[in-house]
Amino acid sequence: MRRPIVVAARHSRLLTSGVILAAQSLLLTLAAVPASASAQADGTATPVRGSAYMGRGVLAHEGVQGRPVGTRVAQTEGVDVSSHQGNVAWSTLWKSGVKWAYVKATEGTSYRNPYFAQQYGGSYDVGMIRGAYHFATPDTSGGAAQADYFVDHGGAWSKDGKTLPGVLDIEYNPYGATCYGRTHSQMVSWIRAFLDRYEQRTGRHAAVYTSTNWWTQCTGNYSGFGADNPLWVARYASSVGTLPAGWDFHTMWQYTSSGPTVGDHDKFNGALDRVKALATG
C-alpha cells in the first residue's frame, strides 16, 4: 500500500528538478540576449523614434565639465530647439541677447517636428537669423535620402540674409549602438552622401554638428570635411577643447544644455556680422 506514495514522491521530485533546470536555462538565455528595442543596456527605456534632439547624446555620454569663461573674440549668442521646447517664447530670448537660432526640422525619413512652423517662423519674426537642422539616423536609410527629406520639409536655404544653411546633426545614437552599427568607412560614406546631396539641392554646404569624442569613435577622426562644411562642435565645458580632425576652427559651439528660457545655448564664433555673412553665403 505504500508503493504508490513512493512513486508519487519520485514524480514530484522529478517535476521540481525539471522546473529548476528550466528556470536556470531561461536565465542563461536571457543573459545572453542583447537589450531589446524597448530597453537599453543600462536598463533605461529606449526613446521613441523622432524624439532625439541636438546634444541629447553629448550630455548623456560626456556630461557637463564646466561653463565658458571670458573670451578675447566677439561671440554671438544663439539657441537650438526641437519639439521638446514646444512653443518657444522668442521675444524673451531676443530680449536676452539671443540673435540666431536653429530649429529641428526632421529626423530620418519619417519624422517632422510638429512645432517647426512656430519655432522657425517665430524666431524669424522677432528678428533672429535662423536655420534648420536634421537629426541623422544612419541605421534607418541612406544619407542622400535623408538629405532629400530634410530639404523637402524645412531644410531648404534661401538667399534672404536671414536663413542659415542647414545642419547635419550627427552624434550619439539615442536608440541603440553608439555608431549606428556602422564602420568608420561606412559612416564617412553616409555623411558624405548627405552633405553632397544637400549641396546639390540647395547650392550651400551644410554645417556639421558633432562632438569630438563621437567623431573620433565613429568616423576614425576623419579629416575630409573641414575644407567646405562649417563645424558646430558640442562640448559642455569652459572651452571648445580639441576639435575633430580637418577643422582648424569652429563656427558654432553648443556650450550648455541648461541655459535660461530654453535649454540648449550656443555661441557663434564671431560678431553678428559673421552670422549674417554665413546666412548670405
CSV table of C-alpha atoms in Angstrom, one decimal:
chain,number,residue,atom,x,y,z
A,1,MET,CA,0.0,0.0,0.0
A,2,ARG,CA,3.0,2.4,0.4
A,3,ARG,CA,4.4,1.9,-3.2
A,4,PRO,CA,2.2,4.5,-4.8
A,5,ILE,CA,3.3,7.1,-2.3
A,6,VAL,CA,7.0,6.4,-3.2
A,7,VAL,CA,6.2,6.7,-6.9
A,8,ALA,CA,4.3,9.9,-6.3
A,9,ALA,CA,7.2,11.3,-4.3
A,10,ARG,CA,9.7,10.5,-7.0
A,11,HIS,CA,7.5,12.0,-9.6
A,12,SER,CA,7.2,15.2,-7.6
A,13,ARG,CA,11.0,15.4,-7.2
A,14,LEU,CA,11.4,15.0,-11.0
A,15,LEU,CA,8.9,17.7,-11.7
A,16,THR,CA,10.7,20.0,-9.2
A,17,SER,CA,14.1,19.3,-10.8
A,18,GLY,CA,12.7,19.9,-14.2
A,19,VAL,CA,11.2,23.3,-13.2
A,20,ILE,CA,14.6,24.4,-11.6
A,21,LEU,CA,16.5,23.3,-14.7
A,22,ALA,CA,14.1,25.1,-17.0
A,23,ALA,CA,14.3,28.3,-14.9
A,24,GLN,CA,18.2,28.2,-15.0
A,25,SER,CA,18.1,27.7,-18.7
A,26,LEU,CA,15.8,30.6,-19.2
A,27,LEU,CA,18.0,32.9,-17.0
A,28,LEU,CA,21.1,31.9,-19.0
A,29,THR,CA,19.2,32.6,-22.3
A,30,LEU,CA,18.0,36.0,-21.1
A,31,ALA,CA,21.5,36.9,-20.0
A,32,ALA,CA,22.9,36.2,-23.5
A,33,VAL,CA,20.3,38.2,-25.3
A,34,PRO,CA,21.1,41.9,-26.0
A,35,ALA,CA,18.9,44.7,-24.7
A,36,SER,CA,15.6,44.7,-26.7
A,37,ALA,CA,14.2,47.6,-28.7
A,38,SER,CA,12.3,48.8,-25.7
A,39,ALA,CA,15.2,48.9,-23.2
A,40,GLN,CA,18.9,50.0,-23.4
A,41,ALA,CA,21.8,48.2,-21.9
A,42,ASP,CA,21.8,50.4,-18.9
A,43,GLY,CA,18.1,49.4,-18.2
A,44,THR,CA,16.7,52.8,-19.2
A,45,ALA,CA,13.9,52.9,-21.7
A,46,THR,CA,14.8,53.4,-25.4
A,47,PRO,CA,13.3,56.7,-26.5
A,48,VAL,CA,10.6,56.8,-29.2
A,49,ARG,CA,12.0,57.4,-32.8
A,50,GLY,CA,11.8,61.0,-33.6
A,51,SER,CA,12.3,62.2,-30.1
A,52,ALA,CA,16.0,62.8,-30.4
A,53,TYR,CA,17.4,66.4,-30.3
A,54,MET,CA,20.7,68.1,-30.7
A,55,GLY,CA,23.1,67.3,-27.8
A,56,ARG,CA,21.0,64.6,-26.2
A,57,GLY,CA,23.8,62.0,-26.6
A,58,VAL,CA,26.5,64.5,-25.7
A,59,LEU,CA,25.0,65.2,-22.3
A,60,ALA,CA,24.4,61.5,-21.6
A,61,HIS,CA,27.9,60.3,-22.7
A,62,GLU,CA,30.2,63.2,-22.0
A,63,GLY,CA,28.4,65.2,-19.2
A,64,VAL,CA,29.0,68.7,-18.1
A,65,GLN,CA,32.6,69.8,-17.5
A,66,GLY,CA,32.1,73.5,-16.9
A,67,ARG,CA,30.8,76.7,-18.4
A,68,PRO,CA,32.5,79.1,-20.8
A,69,VAL,CA,34.9,81.7,-19.5
A,70,GLY,CA,35.5,85.2,-20.9
A,71,THR,CA,36.8,85.2,-24.4
A,72,ARG,CA,39.0,87.7,-26.4
A,73,VAL,CA,36.9,87.5,-29.5
A,74,ALA,CA,33.3,88.5,-30.1
A,75,GLN,CA,30.8,85.7,-29.9
A,76,THR,CA,27.1,85.9,-30.7
A,77,GLU,CA,24.6,84.1,-28.6
A,78,GLY,CA,22.3,81.5,-30.2
A,79,VAL,CA,19.9,78.8,-29.3
A,80,ASP,CA,18.8,75.5,-30.8
A,81,VAL,CA,15.3,74.0,-30.2
A,82,SER,CA,13.2,70.9,-31.1
A,83,SER,CA,9.7,69.6,-30.3
A,84,HIS,CA,10.8,69.3,-26.6
A,85,GLN,CA,10.6,73.0,-26.2
A,86,GLY,CA,7.1,73.3,-27.7
A,87,ASN,CA,6.0,76.8,-28.5
A,88,VAL,CA,9.1,79.0,-27.8
A,89,ALA,CA,9.0,82.4,-26.2
A,90,TRP,CA,11.1,84.0,-28.9
A,91,SER,CA,10.6,87.6,-27.8
A,92,THR,CA,12.0,86.7,-24.4
A,93,LEU,CA,15.0,85.1,-26.0
A,94,TRP,CA,15.5,88.0,-28.3
A,95,LYS,CA,15.5,90.5,-25.4
A,96,SER,CA,18.0,88.3,-23.5
A,97,GLY,CA,20.5,88.8,-26.3
A,98,VAL,CA,19.9,85.7,-28.5
A,99,LYS,CA,20.4,86.7,-32.1
A,100,TRP,CA,20.3,83.4,-34.0
A,101,ALA,CA,18.6,80.0,-33.8
A,102,TYR,CA,18.5,76.6,-35.3
A,103,VAL,CA,15.3,74.5,-35.3
A,104,LYS,CA,15.0,70.8,-35.7
A,105,ALA,CA,13.0,70.1,-38.8
A,106,THR,CA,13.4,66.4,-39.5
A,107,GLU,CA,14.8,63.0,-38.3
A,108,GLY,CA,15.4,60.0,-40.6
A,109,THR,CA,12.9,60.0,-43.4
A,110,SER,CA,9.7,59.8,-41.4
A,111,TYR,CA,9.7,62.4,-38.6
A,112,ARG,CA,8.8,66.1,-38.8
A,113,ASN,CA,8.9,68.5,-35.9
A,114,PRO,CA,5.2,69.3,-35.1
A,115,TYR,CA,6.3,72.7,-33.7
A,116,PHE,CA,8.5,73.6,-36.6
A,117,ALA,CA,6.3,76.4,-38.0
A,118,GLN,CA,6.0,78.2,-34.7
A,119,GLN,CA,9.7,77.8,-33.9
A,120,TYR,CA,11.2,78.5,-37.4
A,121,GLY,CA,8.7,81.3,-38.2
A,122,GLY,CA,8.7,82.8,-34.7
A,123,SER,CA,12.4,83.2,-34.5
A,124,TYR,CA,12.4,85.0,-37.9
A,125,ASP,CA,9.5,87.2,-36.8
A,126,VAL,CA,11.4,88.6,-33.8
A,127,GLY,CA,14.4,89.4,-35.9
A,128,MET,CA,16.7,86.4,-35.5
A,129,ILE,CA,18.7,84.8,-38.2
A,130,ARG,CA,17.6,81.2,-38.2
A,131,GLY,CA,18.2,77.8,-39.9
A,132,ALA,CA,17.0,74.2,-39.7
A,133,TYR,CA,18.8,71.0,-38.6
A,134,HIS,CA,18.3,67.3,-39.4
A,135,PHE,CA,18.9,64.6,-36.8
A,136,ALA,CA,20.7,61.8,-38.6
A,137,THR,CA,19.9,58.2,-38.2
A,138,PRO,CA,22.3,56.3,-40.4
A,139,ASP,CA,20.8,52.9,-39.4
A,140,THR,CA,17.4,53.6,-41.0
A,141,SER,CA,18.1,54.9,-44.5
A,142,GLY,CA,20.8,56.4,-46.8
A,143,GLY,CA,22.4,59.8,-46.4
A,144,ALA,CA,21.1,61.1,-49.7
A,145,ALA,CA,17.5,60.0,-48.9
A,146,GLN,CA,17.7,61.8,-45.6
A,147,ALA,CA,19.1,64.9,-47.2
A,148,ASP,CA,16.2,65.0,-49.6
A,149,TYR,CA,13.7,64.5,-46.8
A,150,PHE,CA,15.3,67.4,-44.9
A,151,VAL,CA,15.3,69.8,-47.8
A,152,ASP,CA,11.7,68.9,-48.7
A,153,HIS,CA,10.5,69.5,-45.1
A,154,GLY,CA,12.1,72.7,-43.9
A,155,GLY,CA,15.8,72.4,-44.5
A,156,ALA,CA,16.0,74.3,-47.8
A,157,TRP,CA,18.0,77.5,-48.0
A,158,SER,CA,17.1,80.9,-49.4
A,159,LYS,CA,19.3,83.9,-50.0
A,160,ASP,CA,17.3,86.4,-47.9
A,161,GLY,CA,20.0,87.2,-45.5
A,162,LYS,CA,18.2,85.6,-42.6
A,163,THR,CA,18.3,81.9,-43.4
A,164,LEU,CA,21.3,79.9,-42.3
A,165,PRO,CA,22.5,76.8,-44.2
A,166,GLY,CA,21.1,73.5,-43.0
A,167,VAL,CA,22.9,71.5,-40.3
A,168,LEU,CA,23.6,67.7,-40.2
A,169,ASP,CA,23.3,66.7,-36.5
A,170,ILE,CA,25.4,63.5,-36.4
A,171,GLU,CA,26.1,62.3,-32.9
A,172,TYR,CA,25.5,59.5,-30.3
A,173,ASN,CA,22.7,57.2,-31.3
A,174,PRO,CA,19.9,57.5,-28.6
A,175,TYR,CA,18.1,54.4,-29.9
A,176,GLY,CA,20.9,51.8,-29.8
A,177,ALA,CA,24.6,51.2,-30.8
A,178,THR,CA,26.6,54.4,-30.5
A,179,CYS,CA,27.8,54.4,-34.1
A,180,TYR,CA,24.5,53.1,-35.5
A,181,GLY,CA,26.2,49.7,-36.4
A,182,ARG,CA,28.4,51.4,-39.0
A,183,THR,CA,32.2,51.0,-39.5
A,184,HIS,CA,34.3,54.1,-39.8
A,185,SER,CA,34.3,54.0,-43.6
A,186,GLN,CA,30.6,53.3,-43.8
A,187,MET,CA,29.9,56.2,-41.5
A,188,VAL,CA,32.1,58.6,-43.5
A,189,SER,CA,30.4,57.4,-46.8
A,190,TRP,CA,26.9,58.1,-45.2
A,191,ILE,CA,27.9,61.6,-44.1
A,192,ARG,CA,29.4,62.4,-47.5
A,193,ALA,CA,26.2,61.2,-49.2
A,194,PHE,CA,24.1,63.5,-47.1
A,195,LEU,CA,26.4,66.5,-47.5
A,196,ASP,CA,26.8,66.1,-51.2
A,197,ARG,CA,23.0,65.8,-51.8
A,198,TYR,CA,22.3,68.8,-49.6
A,199,GLU,CA,24.8,70.9,-51.7
A,200,GLN,CA,23.2,69.6,-54.9
A,201,ARG,CA,19.7,70.6,-53.8
A,202,THR,CA,20.5,74.0,-52.2
A,203,GLY,CA,23.8,75.2,-53.5
A,204,ARG,CA,25.1,75.5,-49.9
A,205,HIS,CA,27.4,73.4,-47.9
A,206,ALA,CA,25.6,72.1,-44.8
A,207,ALA,CA,27.2,72.6,-41.4
A,208,VAL,CA,28.2,69.5,-39.3
A,209,TYR,CA,27.1,69.3,-35.7
A,210,THR,CA,29.0,66.7,-33.7
A,211,SER,CA,31.3,66.2,-30.7
A,212,THR,CA,35.0,65.4,-31.0
A,213,ASN,CA,34.6,62.3,-28.9
A,214,TRP,CA,31.8,60.9,-31.1
A,215,TRP,CA,33.5,61.9,-34.3
A,216,THR,CA,36.7,60.1,-33.3
A,217,GLN,CA,35.0,57.0,-32.1
A,218,CYS,CA,32.6,56.6,-35.1
A,219,THR,CA,34.5,58.1,-38.1
A,220,GLY,CA,38.0,57.3,-37.0
A,221,ASN,CA,38.5,61.1,-36.7
A,222,TYR,CA,38.1,61.5,-40.5
A,223,SER,CA,39.5,64.8,-41.7
A,224,GLY,CA,37.9,65.3,-45.1
A,225,PHE,CA,35.0,67.6,-44.5
A,226,GLY,CA,36.7,70.6,-42.8
A,227,ALA,CA,37.5,72.5,-46.0
A,228,ASP,CA,33.9,73.0,-47.0
A,229,ASN,CA,31.5,72.3,-44.2
A,230,PRO,CA,31.3,74.6,-41.2
A,231,LEU,CA,31.8,72.9,-37.8
A,232,TRP,CA,29.3,73.2,-34.9
A,233,VAL,CA,31.0,71.5,-32.0
A,234,ALA,CA,29.3,70.3,-28.9
A,235,ARG,CA,31.1,70.4,-25.6
A,236,TYR,CA,29.7,71.4,-22.2
A,237,ALA,CA,32.9,72.8,-20.7
A,238,SER,CA,34.8,76.1,-20.3
A,239,SER,CA,36.3,75.8,-23.8
A,240,VAL,CA,35.6,74.0,-27.1
A,241,GLY,CA,38.6,71.8,-26.5
A,242,THR,CA,40.2,69.8,-29.2
A,243,LEU,CA,38.3,69.9,-32.5
A,244,PRO,CA,37.6,67.0,-34.8
A,245,ALA,CA,40.3,66.3,-37.5
A,246,GLY,CA,40.1,68.5,-40.6
A,247,TRP,CA,38.7,71.6,-38.9
A,248,ASP,CA,41.1,74.4,-37.8
A,249,PHE,CA,38.4,76.4,-36.1
A,250,HIS,CA,34.8,76.0,-35.1
A,251,THR,CA,31.9,78.2,-36.5
A,252,MET,CA,29.4,77.4,-33.7
A,253,TRP,CA,29.7,75.9,-30.2
A,254,GLN,CA,26.9,74.3,-28.2
A,255,TYR,CA,28.2,75.0,-24.7
A,256,THR,CA,25.3,74.1,-22.5
A,257,SER,CA,22.0,72.2,-22.3
A,258,SER,CA,20.7,74.2,-19.3
A,259,GLY,CA,20.6,77.8,-20.4
A,260,PRO,CA,17.9,80.3,-19.5
A,261,THR,CA,14.4,80.1,-21.1
A,262,VAL,CA,15.4,77.3,-23.5
A,263,GLY,CA,17.9,74.6,-22.6
A,264,ASP,CA,20.5,74.4,-25.4
A,265,HIS,CA,22.5,77.6,-25.9
A,266,ASP,CA,25.3,78.2,-28.3
A,267,LYS,CA,27.9,80.7,-29.3
A,268,PHE,CA,28.7,81.8,-32.8
A,269,ASN,CA,32.5,82.2,-33.2
A,270,GLY,CA,32.3,85.9,-34.3
A,271,ALA,CA,30.2,89.0,-34.2
A,272,LEU,CA,26.7,89.3,-35.6
A,273,ASP,CA,28.0,90.4,-39.0
A,274,ARG,CA,29.7,87.0,-39.3
A,275,VAL,CA,26.4,85.3,-38.6
A,276,LYS,CA,24.8,87.4,-41.4
A,277,ALA,CA,27.7,86.5,-43.7
A,278,LEU,CA,27.1,82.8,-43.2
A,279,ALA,CA,23.4,83.3,-43.9
A,280,THR,CA,24.1,85.3,-47.1
A,281,GLY,CA,26.5,82.8,-48.5
